[in-house]
Amino acid sequence: MARIFCIANQKGGVGKTTTTVNLAAGLARIGKRVLVVDLDPQGNAKMGSGIDKRKLELSIYDVLLESATIAEATRRSDKAGYDVLGANRELAGAEVELVELDRRDRRLKAALAGVVSEYDFVLIDCPPSLSLLTLNGLCSAHGVIVPMQCEYFALEGLSDLVNTIKQVHANLNADLQIIGLLRVMYDPRITLQQQVSEQLKSHFGDKVFNTVIPRNVRLAEAPSYGVPGVVFDAHSKGAQAFIDFAHEMAQRIETM
Ligand code: ADP
Ligand code: MG
């Protein structure tokens, strides 16, 4: 049975999609069966996995509106080594359409029930908001992985997310927990980043992953080639860090 994780942070540009596709590729390298669910209308996870977003085809939008199953809407990324349930601009409208419907926050959960036996991991790339789409992700998941940059306002933004997760845990999904905070785009030469990193560890203890993802240009270049950094240049520092992170996640799952 798949373990399902949201990669969430309501800020944009903090490394959610990079974390999703590279963790997926890292897990695929160690033989795990992985499904990436792109819940962001920007469709970056789909593009970054080498699946063309302009092609008119079934997507997560159809799944949420129950006009397609996940099996029908999922595509294989051979280069990346995992499956992708893609998003496109249409998904932005789903937010409004879902409000009218019943079980509007449980649609993804219901759809995933049909494929959980086919995967070891489902990784959900959330949009940069605490919206109904994100709520569908949180209602489906066993846990949340929060990528964050070690910057001055990082901790402040975190409290909104932590509160939302607590509320979902209390009212909608008792399984949900924060699996961990992942420090990304880290530059150890910057004193402020070291300080925030220490603060994170003293606040959140072992909820902070041991692996640290460095700022690395190969990770930023990879999406334009339609592959995760782990596939684009497996020897780069960024890719190596994500491969380490995949091992750390696989281990954490065993003790969950
Ligand atoms: P989000 O999904 O949270 O909006 P992205 O994963 O798209 O964030 O990352 C934002 C930008 O930062 C992208 O251009 C991405 O390529 C770049 N980026 C992400 N992680 C790293 C990293 N570790 N090193 C260098 N660039 C990175
Ligand atoms: Mg993104």
PDB file of C-alpha atoms and ligand atoms in Angstrom:
ATOM      1  CA  MET A   1       0.000   0.000   0.000  1.00  0.00           C
ATOM      2  CA  ALA A   2       1.331   3.383  -0.993  1.00  0.00           C
ATOM      3  CA  ARG A   3       2.429   5.956   1.519  1.00  0.00           C
ATOM      4  CA  ILE A   4       1.021   9.295   0.452  1.00  0.00           C
ATOM      5  CA  PHE A   5       2.813  12.589   1.069  1.00  0.00           C
ATOM      6  CA  CYS A   6       2.036  16.209   0.304  1.00  0.00           C
ATOM      7  CA  ILE A   7       4.918  18.494  -0.525  1.00  0.00           C
ATOM      8  CA  ALA A   8       3.467  21.730   0.771  1.00  0.00           C
ATOM      9  CA  ASN A   9       4.356  25.285   1.679  1.00  0.00           C
ATOM     10  CA  GLN A  10       1.976  28.130   0.910  1.00  0.00           C
ATOM     11  CA  LYS A  11       4.846  30.263  -0.363  1.00  0.00           C
ATOM     12  CA  GLY A  12       5.726  30.127  -4.036  1.00  0.00           C
ATOM     13  CA  GLY A  13       9.247  29.480  -5.284  1.00  0.00           C
ATOM     14  CA  VAL A  14      10.454  27.681  -2.154  1.00  0.00           C
ATOM     15  CA  GLY A  15      11.318  24.415  -3.898  1.00  0.00           C
ATOM     16  CA  LYS A  16       8.141  22.314  -3.663  1.00  0.00           C
ATOM     17  CA  THR A  17       8.189  21.104  -7.249  1.00  0.00           C
ATOM     18  CA  THR A  18      11.948  20.572  -7.267  1.00  0.00           C
ATOM     19  CA  THR A  19      11.587  18.491  -4.117  1.00  0.00           C
ATOM     20  CA  THR A  20       8.657  16.491  -5.515  1.00  0.00           C
ATOM     21  CA  VAL A  21      10.247  15.462  -8.806  1.00  0.00           C
ATOM     22  CA  ASN A  22      13.715  14.825  -7.392  1.00  0.00           C
ATOM     23  CA  LEU A  23      12.476  12.831  -4.417  1.00  0.00           C
ATOM     24  CA  ALA A  24      10.336  10.839  -6.856  1.00  0.00           C
ATOM     25  CA  ALA A  25      13.327  10.182  -9.114  1.00  0.00           C
ATOM     26  CA  GLY A  26      15.508   9.327  -6.103  1.00  0.00           C
ATOM     27  CA  LEU A  27      12.939   6.827  -4.830  1.00  0.00           C
ATOM     28  CA  ALA A  28      12.556   5.351  -8.329  1.00  0.00           C
ATOM     29  CA  ARG A  29      16.336   4.784  -8.407  1.00  0.00           C
ATOM     30  CA  ILE A  30      16.087   2.590  -5.317  1.00  0.00           C
ATOM     31  CA  GLY A  31      13.349   0.513  -6.889  1.00  0.00           C
ATOM     32  CA  LYS A  32      10.270   2.200  -5.421  1.00  0.00           C
ATOM     33  CA  ARG A  33       7.096   2.528  -7.466  1.00  0.00           C
ATOM     34  CA  VAL A  34       6.188   6.210  -7.427  1.00  0.00           C
ATOM     35  CA  LEU A  35       3.235   8.315  -8.569  1.00  0.00           C
ATOM     36  CA  VAL A  36       3.647  12.095  -8.724  1.00  0.00           C
ATOM     37  CA  VAL A  37       0.374  14.011  -8.475  1.00  0.00           C
ATOM     38  CA  ASP A  38       0.588  17.554  -9.803  1.00  0.00           C
ATOM     39  CA  LEU A  39      -1.947  19.631  -7.870  1.00  0.00           C
ATOM     40  CA  ASP A  40      -0.621  22.996  -9.088  1.00  0.00           C
ATOM     41  CA  PRO A  41      -2.362  24.562 -12.136  1.00  0.00           C
ATOM     42  CA  GLN A  42       1.075  25.771 -13.290  1.00  0.00           C
ATOM     43  CA  GLY A  43       1.809  22.164 -14.198  1.00  0.00           C
ATOM     44  CA  ASN A  44       5.499  22.422 -13.344  1.00  0.00           C
ATOM     45  CA  ALA A  45       5.798  18.941 -11.870  1.00  0.00           C
ATOM     46  CA  LYS A  46       4.381  17.503 -15.070  1.00  0.00           C
ATOM     47  CA  MET A  47       6.714  19.570 -17.278  1.00  0.00           C
ATOM     48  CA  GLY A  48       9.699  18.856 -15.018  1.00  0.00           C
ATOM     49  CA  SER A  49       8.995  15.152 -15.470  1.00  0.00           C
ATOM     50  CA  GLY A  50       9.108  15.457 -19.255  1.00  0.00           C
ATOM     51  CA  ILE A  51       5.398  15.376 -19.991  1.00  0.00           C
ATOM     52  CA  ASP A  52       4.187  18.079 -22.353  1.00  0.00           C
ATOM     53  CA  LYS A  53       1.584  20.263 -20.697  1.00  0.00           C
ATOM     54  CA  ARG A  54       0.221  21.686 -23.928  1.00  0.00           C
ATOM     55  CA  LYS A  55      -1.001  18.317 -25.148  1.00  0.00           C
ATOM     56  CA  LEU A  56      -4.717  18.134 -24.616  1.00  0.00           C
ATOM     57  CA  GLU A  57      -5.226  15.070 -22.517  1.00  0.00           C
ATOM     58  CA  LEU A  58      -6.812  13.876 -19.306  1.00  0.00           C
ATOM     59  CA  SER A  59      -5.466  15.401 -16.124  1.00  0.00           C
ATOM     60  CA  ILE A  60      -6.028  15.738 -12.403  1.00  0.00           C
ATOM     61  CA  TYR A  61      -8.812  18.170 -13.286  1.00  0.00           C
ATOM     62  CA  ASP A  62     -10.844  15.337 -14.824  1.00  0.00           C
ATOM     63  CA  VAL A  63     -10.078  13.153 -11.815  1.00  0.00           C
ATOM     64  CA  LEU A  64     -11.318  15.767  -9.321  1.00  0.00           C
ATOM     65  CA  LEU A  65     -14.502  16.266 -11.325  1.00  0.00           C
ATOM     66  CA  GLU A  66     -14.903  12.485 -11.550  1.00  0.00           C
ATOM     67  CA  SER A  67     -14.919  12.284 -15.335  1.00  0.00           C
ATOM     68  CA  ALA A  68     -11.768  10.111 -15.352  1.00  0.00           C
ATOM     69  CA  THR A  69      -9.997   7.673 -13.034  1.00  0.00           C
ATOM     70  CA  ILE A  70      -6.383   8.101 -11.958  1.00  0.00           C
ATOM     71  CA  ALA A  71      -5.408   5.057 -14.017  1.00  0.00           C
ATOM     72  CA  GLU A  72      -6.893   6.686 -17.132  1.00  0.00           C
ATOM     73  CA  ALA A  73      -5.286  10.080 -16.573  1.00  0.00           C
ATOM     74  CA  THR A  74      -1.813   8.944 -15.487  1.00  0.00           C
ATOM     75  CA  ARG A  75       1.173   8.987 -17.849  1.00  0.00           C
ATOM     76  CA  ARG A  76       4.500   7.215 -17.480  1.00  0.00           C
ATOM     77  CA  SER A  77       7.672   9.286 -17.555  1.00  0.00           C
ATOM     78  CA  ASP A  78      10.207   6.775 -18.838  1.00  0.00           C
ATOM     79  CA  LYS A  79      13.129   9.140 -18.440  1.00  0.00           C
ATOM     80  CA  ALA A  80      12.247  10.016 -14.851  1.00  0.00           C
ATOM     81  CA  GLY A  81      11.213   6.477 -13.884  1.00  0.00           C
ATOM     82  CA  TYR A  82       7.854   7.223 -12.314  1.00  0.00           C
ATOM     83  CA  ASP A  83       4.206   7.899 -13.167  1.00  0.00           C
ATOM     84  CA  VAL A  84       2.650  11.349 -13.350  1.00  0.00           C
ATOM     85  CA  LEU A  85      -0.904  12.542 -12.888  1.00  0.00           C
ATOM     86  CA  GLY A  86      -0.515  15.905 -14.575  1.00  0.00           C
ATOM     87  CA  ALA A  87      -2.082  19.308 -14.148  1.00  0.00           C
ATOM     88  CA  ASN A  88      -2.752  22.122 -16.557  1.00  0.00           C
ATOM     89  CA  ARG A  89      -4.326  25.576 -16.500  1.00  0.00           C
ATOM     90  CA  GLU A  90      -7.817  24.061 -16.436  1.00  0.00           C
ATOM     91  CA  LEU A  91      -7.134  23.065 -12.848  1.00  0.00           C
ATOM     92  CA  ALA A  92      -7.299  26.694 -11.731  1.00  0.00           C
ATOM     93  CA  GLY A  93     -11.026  26.602 -12.553  1.00  0.00           C
ATOM     94  CA  ALA A  94     -11.568  23.397 -10.601  1.00  0.00           C
ATOM     95  CA  GLU A  95     -11.216  25.387  -7.407  1.00  0.00           C
ATOM     96  CA  VAL A  96     -14.444  27.256  -8.216  1.00  0.00           C
ATOM     97  CA  GLU A  97     -16.265  24.262  -9.678  1.00  0.00           C
ATOM     98  CA  LEU A  98     -15.493  22.086  -6.657  1.00  0.00           C
ATOM     99  CA  VAL A  99     -17.087  24.515  -4.205  1.00  0.00           C
ATOM    100  CA  GLU A 100     -20.495  23.569  -5.568  1.00  0.00           C
ATOM    101  CA  LEU A 101     -19.967  19.828  -5.281  1.00  0.00           C
ATOM    102  CA  ASP A 102     -20.349  17.334  -2.471  1.00  0.00           C
ATOM    103  CA  ARG A 103     -17.268  15.735  -0.857  1.00  0.00           C
ATOM    104  CA  ARG A 104     -15.328  18.580  -2.413  1.00  0.00           C
ATOM    105  CA  ASP A 105     -12.331  18.127  -0.122  1.00  0.00           C
ATOM    106  CA  ARG A 106     -12.248  14.299  -0.420  1.00  0.00           C
ATOM    107  CA  ARG A 107     -12.223  13.832  -4.165  1.00  0.00           C
ATOM    108  CA  LEU A 108      -8.530  13.136  -4.529  1.00  0.00           C
ATOM    109  CA  LYS A 109      -8.587  10.755  -1.563  1.00  0.00           C
ATOM    110  CA  ALA A 110     -11.439   8.777  -3.118  1.00  0.00           C
ATOM    111  CA  ALA A 111      -9.668   8.606  -6.478  1.00  0.00           C
ATOM    112  CA  LEU A 112      -6.331   7.534  -4.960  1.00  0.00           C
ATOM    113  CA  ALA A 113      -8.009   4.612  -3.196  1.00  0.00           C
ATOM    114  CA  GLY A 114      -8.172   2.931  -6.611  1.00  0.00           C
ATOM    115  CA  VAL A 115      -4.388   2.932  -7.161  1.00  0.00           C
ATOM    116  CA  VAL A 116      -2.751   2.677  -3.716  1.00  0.00           C
ATOM    117  CA  SER A 117      -1.848  -0.957  -4.237  1.00  0.00           C
ATOM    118  CA  GLU A 118       0.114  -0.097  -7.397  1.00  0.00           C
ATOM    119  CA  TYR A 119       2.629   2.242  -5.744  1.00  0.00           C
ATOM    120  CA  ASP A 120       4.997   2.469  -2.804  1.00  0.00           C
ATOM    121  CA  PHE A 121       4.902   6.266  -2.737  1.00  0.00           C
ATOM    122  CA  VAL A 122       2.470   8.917  -3.919  1.00  0.00           C
ATOM    123  CA  LEU A 123       3.959  12.423  -3.850  1.00  0.00           C
ATOM    124  CA  ILE A 124       1.544  15.335  -4.199  1.00  0.00           C
ATOM    125  CA  ASP A 125       3.010  18.629  -5.421  1.00  0.00           C
ATOM    126  CA  CYS A 126       0.755  21.276  -3.841  1.00  0.00           C
ATOM    127  CA  PRO A 127       0.037  24.781  -5.159  1.00  0.00           C
ATOM    128  CA  PRO A 128       1.387  27.797  -3.251  1.00  0.00           C
ATOM    129  CA  SER A 129      -1.786  28.419  -1.257  1.00  0.00           C
ATOM    130  CA  LEU A 130      -3.911  26.865   1.451  1.00  0.00           C
ATOM    131  CA  SER A 131      -6.754  26.380  -1.032  1.00  0.00           C
ATOM    132  CA  LEU A 132      -9.349  23.708  -1.728  1.00  0.00           C
ATOM    133  CA  LEU A 133      -6.819  21.997  -3.987  1.00  0.00           C
ATOM    134  CA  THR A 134      -4.257  21.867  -1.181  1.00  0.00           C
ATOM    135  CA  LEU A 135      -7.003  20.675   1.161  1.00  0.00           C
ATOM    136  CA  ASN A 136      -7.685  17.762  -1.204  1.00  0.00           C
ATOM    137  CA  GLY A 137      -3.999  16.925  -0.944  1.00  0.00           C
ATOM    138  CA  LEU A 138      -3.945  17.155   2.859  1.00  0.00           C
ATOM    139  CA  CYS A 139      -7.094  15.039   3.194  1.00  0.00           C
ATOM    140  CA  SER A 140      -5.472  12.288   1.100  1.00  0.00           C
ATOM    141  CA  ALA A 141      -2.071  12.139   2.760  1.00  0.00           C
ATOM    142  CA  HIS A 142      -0.356  10.342   5.604  1.00  0.00           C
ATOM    143  CA  GLY A 143       2.061  13.174   6.005  1.00  0.00           C
ATOM    144  CA  VAL A 144       3.448  16.483   4.844  1.00  0.00           C
ATOM    145  CA  ILE A 145       6.966  17.290   3.728  1.00  0.00           C
ATOM    146  CA  VAL A 146       7.683  21.009   4.008  1.00  0.00           C
ATOM    147  CA  PRO A 147      10.544  22.340   1.896  1.00  0.00           C
ATOM    148  CA  MET A 148      11.845  25.631   3.186  1.00  0.00           C
ATOM    149  CA  GLN A 149      14.591  28.132   2.658  1.00  0.00           C
ATOM    150  CA  CYS A 150      16.474  29.197   5.746  1.00  0.00           C
ATOM    151  CA  GLU A 151      15.517  32.844   5.518  1.00  0.00           C
ATOM    152  CA  TYR A 152      14.316  35.460   7.916  1.00  0.00           C
ATOM    153  CA  PHE A 153      10.561  35.098   7.362  1.00  0.00           C
ATOM    154  CA  ALA A 154      10.619  31.333   6.957  1.00  0.00           C
ATOM    155  CA  LEU A 155       9.452  30.577  10.483  1.00  0.00           C
ATOM    156  CA  GLU A 156       6.643  33.108  10.337  1.00  0.00           C
ATOM    157  CA  GLY A 157       5.076  31.567   7.240  1.00  0.00           C
ATOM    158  CA  LEU A 158       5.415  28.157   8.770  1.00  0.00           C
ATOM    159  CA  SER A 159       2.908  28.783  11.577  1.00  0.00           C
ATOM    160  CA  ASP A 160      -0.034  29.182   9.130  1.00  0.00           C
ATOM    161  CA  LEU A 161       0.831  25.893   7.498  1.00  0.00           C
ATOM    162  CA  VAL A 162       1.297  24.141  10.838  1.00  0.00           C
ATOM    163  CA  ASN A 163      -2.105  25.439  12.015  1.00  0.00           C
ATOM    164  CA  THR A 164      -3.814  24.275   8.836  1.00  0.00           C
ATOM    165  CA  ILE A 165      -2.250  20.836   9.225  1.00  0.00           C
ATOM    166  CA  LYS A 166      -3.441  20.696  12.859  1.00  0.00           C
ATOM    167  CA  GLN A 167      -6.984  21.605  11.811  1.00  0.00           C
ATOM    168  CA  VAL A 168      -7.071  19.040   9.043  1.00  0.00           C
ATOM    169  CA  HIS A 169      -5.698  16.479  11.486  1.00  0.00           C
ATOM    170  CA  ALA A 170      -8.415  17.321  14.046  1.00  0.00           C
ATOM    171  CA  ASN A 171     -11.388  17.533  11.674  1.00  0.00           C
ATOM    172  CA  LEU A 172     -10.768  15.761   8.407  1.00  0.00           C
ATOM    173  CA  ASN A 173      -7.819  13.378   8.398  1.00  0.00           C
ATOM    174  CA  ALA A 174      -6.564  11.867  11.660  1.00  0.00           C
ATOM    175  CA  ASP A 175      -3.656  10.188   9.797  1.00  0.00           C
ATOM    176  CA  LEU A 176      -2.072  13.478   8.830  1.00  0.00           C
ATOM    177  CA  GLN A 177       1.214  14.495  10.411  1.00  0.00           C
ATOM    178  CA  ILE A 178       4.199  16.628   9.562  1.00  0.00           C
ATOM    179  CA  ILE A 179       6.841  14.169   8.424  1.00  0.00           C
ATOM    180  CA  GLY A 180       9.534  16.750   8.318  1.00  0.00           C
ATOM    181  CA  LEU A 181      10.969  20.074   7.308  1.00  0.00           C
ATOM    182  CA  LEU A 182      13.471  19.940   4.472  1.00  0.00           C
ATOM    183  CA  ARG A 183      16.065  22.684   4.258  1.00  0.00           C
ATOM    184  CA  VAL A 184      16.481  23.552   0.576  1.00  0.00           C
ATOM    185  CA  MET A 185      18.557  25.977  -1.530  1.00  0.00           C
ATOM    186  CA  TYR A 186      20.920  26.024   1.411  1.00  0.00           C
ATOM    187  CA  ASP A 187      24.111  28.038   1.288  1.00  0.00           C
ATOM    188  CA  PRO A 188      26.298  27.301   4.332  1.00  0.00           C
ATOM    189  CA  ARG A 189      28.429  30.394   3.669  1.00  0.00           C
ATOM    190  CA  ILE A 190      25.526  32.658   4.593  1.00  0.00           C
ATOM    191  CA  THR A 191      25.507  33.258   8.344  1.00  0.00           C
ATOM    192  CA  LEU A 192      21.777  34.031   8.450  1.00  0.00           C
ATOM    193  CA  GLN A 193      20.988  30.687   6.850  1.00  0.00           C
ATOM    194  CA  GLN A 194      23.089  28.883   9.464  1.00  0.00           C
ATOM    195  CA  GLN A 195      21.250  30.756  12.204  1.00  0.00           C
ATOM    196  CA  VAL A 196      17.784  30.000  10.845  1.00  0.00           C
ATOM    197  CA  SER A 197      18.785  26.378  10.334  1.00  0.00           C
ATOM    198  CA  GLU A 198      19.813  26.170  14.016  1.00  0.00           C
ATOM    199  CA  GLN A 199      16.547  27.851  15.042  1.00  0.00           C
ATOM    200  CA  LEU A 200      14.593  25.300  13.034  1.00  0.00           C
ATOM    201  CA  LYS A 201      16.385  22.449  14.746  1.00  0.00           C
ATOM    202  CA  SER A 202      15.778  23.842  18.226  1.00  0.00           C
ATOM    203  CA  HIS A 203      12.054  24.498  17.473  1.00  0.00           C
ATOM    204  CA  PHE A 204      11.248  21.328  15.589  1.00  0.00           C
ATOM    205  CA  GLY A 205      13.878  18.833  16.765  1.00  0.00           C
ATOM    206  CA  ASP A 206      13.873  15.587  14.810  1.00  0.00           C
ATOM    207  CA  LYS A 207      11.114  16.903  12.529  1.00  0.00           C
ATOM    208  CA  VAL A 208      13.950  18.560  10.636  1.00  0.00           C
ATOM    209  CA  PHE A 209      15.345  16.116   8.083  1.00  0.00           C
ATOM    210  CA  ASN A 210      19.045  15.346   8.389  1.00  0.00           C
ATOM    211  CA  THR A 211      19.526  15.830   4.662  1.00  0.00           C
ATOM    212  CA  VAL A 212      20.130  19.387   3.528  1.00  0.00           C
ATOM    213  CA  ILE A 213      19.595  20.328  -0.133  1.00  0.00           C
ATOM    214  CA  PRO A 214      22.248  22.814  -1.299  1.00  0.00           C
ATOM    215  CA  ARG A 215      21.663  25.583  -3.789  1.00  0.00           C
ATOM    216  CA  ASN A 216      22.850  23.960  -7.000  1.00  0.00           C
ATOM    217  CA  VAL A 217      22.458  25.251 -10.530  1.00  0.00           C
ATOM    218  CA  ARG A 218      22.065  21.766 -12.052  1.00  0.00           C
ATOM    219  CA  LEU A 219      18.766  21.376 -10.173  1.00  0.00           C
ATOM    220  CA  ALA A 220      17.527  24.640 -11.675  1.00  0.00           C
ATOM    221  CA  GLU A 221      18.683  23.719 -15.199  1.00  0.00           C
ATOM    222  CA  ALA A 222      17.097  20.272 -15.260  1.00  0.00           C
ATOM    223  CA  PRO A 223      13.416  21.288 -15.820  1.00  0.00           C
ATOM    224  CA  SER A 224      14.212  22.876 -19.184  1.00  0.00           C
ATOM    225  CA  TYR A 225      15.433  19.429 -20.300  1.00  0.00           C
ATOM    226  CA  GLY A 226      12.231  17.829 -19.018  1.00  0.00           C
ATOM    227  CA  VAL A 227      13.903  15.677 -16.357  1.00  0.00           C
ATOM    228  CA  PRO A 228      14.505  15.934 -12.613  1.00  0.00           C
ATOM    229  CA  GLY A 229      18.011  16.980 -11.546  1.00  0.00           C
ATOM    230  CA  VAL A 230      18.605  13.459 -10.216  1.00  0.00           C
ATOM    231  CA  VAL A 231      18.283  12.177 -13.797  1.00  0.00           C
ATOM    232  CA  PHE A 232      19.852  15.179 -15.559  1.00  0.00           C
ATOM    233  CA  ASP A 233      23.143  15.044 -13.659  1.00  0.00           C
ATOM    234  CA  ALA A 234      23.170  12.353 -10.983  1.00  0.00           C
ATOM    235  CA  HIS A 235      26.670  13.336  -9.857  1.00  0.00           C
ATOM    236  CA  SER A 236      25.886  16.971  -9.126  1.00  0.00           C
ATOM    237  CA  LYS A 237      25.777  18.036  -5.487  1.00  0.00           C
ATOM    238  CA  GLY A 238      22.058  18.781  -5.687  1.00  0.00           C
ATOM    239  CA  ALA A 239      21.199  15.395  -7.176  1.00  0.00           C
ATOM    240  CA  GLN A 240      23.350  13.597  -4.612  1.00  0.00           C
ATOM    241  CA  ALA A 241      21.521  15.415  -1.815  1.00  0.00           C
ATOM    242  CA  PHE A 242      18.131  14.341  -3.202  1.00  0.00           C
ATOM    243  CA  ILE A 243      19.352  10.754  -3.542  1.00  0.00           C
ATOM    244  CA  ASP A 244      20.359  10.920   0.145  1.00  0.00           C
ATOM    245  CA  PHE A 245      16.952  12.384   0.936  1.00  0.00           C
ATOM    246  CA  ALA A 246      15.195   9.514  -0.847  1.00  0.00           C
ATOM    247  CA  HIS A 247      17.089   7.081   1.387  1.00  0.00           C
ATOM    248  CA  GLU A 248      16.208   9.111   4.471  1.00  0.00           C
ATOM    249  CA  MET A 249      12.516   9.099   3.500  1.00  0.00           C
ATOM    250  CA  ALA A 250      12.505   5.376   2.748  1.00  0.00           C
ATOM    251  CA  GLN A 251      13.982   4.811   6.213  1.00  0.00           C
ATOM    252  CA  ARG A 252      11.544   7.141   7.963  1.00  0.00           C
ATOM    253  CA  ILE A 253       8.646   5.275   6.438  1.00  0.00           C
ATOM    254  CA  GLU A 254       9.769   2.067   8.044  1.00  0.00           C
ATOM    255  CA  THR A 255       9.596   3.606  11.507  1.00  0.00           C
ATOM    256  CA  MET A 256       6.275   5.414  10.897  1.00  0.00           C
TER     257      MET A 256
HETATM  258  P1  ADP B   1       7.849  25.947  -5.920  1.00  0.00           P
HETATM  259  O1  ADP B   1       7.354  24.687  -6.524  1.00  0.00           O
HETATM  260  O2  ADP B   1       7.777  25.953  -4.419  1.00  0.00           O
HETATM  261  O3  ADP B   1       7.220  27.166  -6.505  1.00  0.00           O
HETATM  262  P2  ADP B   1      10.301  25.393  -7.372  1.00  0.00           P
HETATM  263  O4  ADP B   1      10.659  24.005  -7.011  1.00  0.00           O
HETATM  264  O5  ADP B   1       9.646  25.616  -8.691  1.00  0.00           O
HETATM  265  O6  ADP B   1       9.424  26.056  -6.209  1.00  0.00           O
HETATM  266  O7  ADP B   1      11.625  26.261  -7.241  1.00  0.00           O
HETATM  267  C1  ADP B   1      11.654  27.646  -7.538  1.00  0.00           C
HETATM  268  C2  ADP B   1      12.879  27.968  -8.381  1.00  0.00           C
HETATM  269  O8  ADP B   1      14.059  27.680  -7.660  1.00  0.00           O
HETATM  270  C3  ADP B   1      12.936  27.140  -9.651  1.00  0.00           C
HETATM  271  O9  ADP B   1      13.458  27.939 -10.691  1.00  0.00           O
HETATM  272  C4  ADP B   1      13.916  26.018  -9.307  1.00  0.00           C
HETATM  273  O10 ADP B   1      14.582  25.514 -10.437  1.00  0.00           O
HETATM  274  C5  ADP B   1      14.864  26.725  -8.355  1.00  0.00           C
HETATM  275  N1  ADP B   1      15.430  25.820  -7.358  1.00  0.00           N
HETATM  276  C6  ADP B   1      14.752  25.000  -6.524  1.00  0.00           C
HETATM  277  N2  ADP B   1      15.582  24.334  -5.706  1.00  0.00           N
HETATM  278  C7  ADP B   1      16.842  24.726  -6.028  1.00  0.00           C
HETATM  279  C8  ADP B   1      18.160  24.412  -5.539  1.00  0.00           C
HETATM  280  N3  ADP B   1      18.327  23.546  -4.538  1.00  0.00           N
HETATM  281  N4  ADP B   1      19.211  25.034  -6.116  1.00  0.00           N
HETATM  282  C9  ADP B   1      19.026  25.928  -7.110  1.00  0.00           C
HETATM  283  N5  ADP B   1      17.838  26.260  -7.614  1.00  0.00           N
HETATM  284  C10 ADP B   1      16.750  25.684  -7.092  1.00  0.00           C
HETATM  285 MG    MG B   2       5.748  24.414  -7.877  1.00  0.00          MG
END
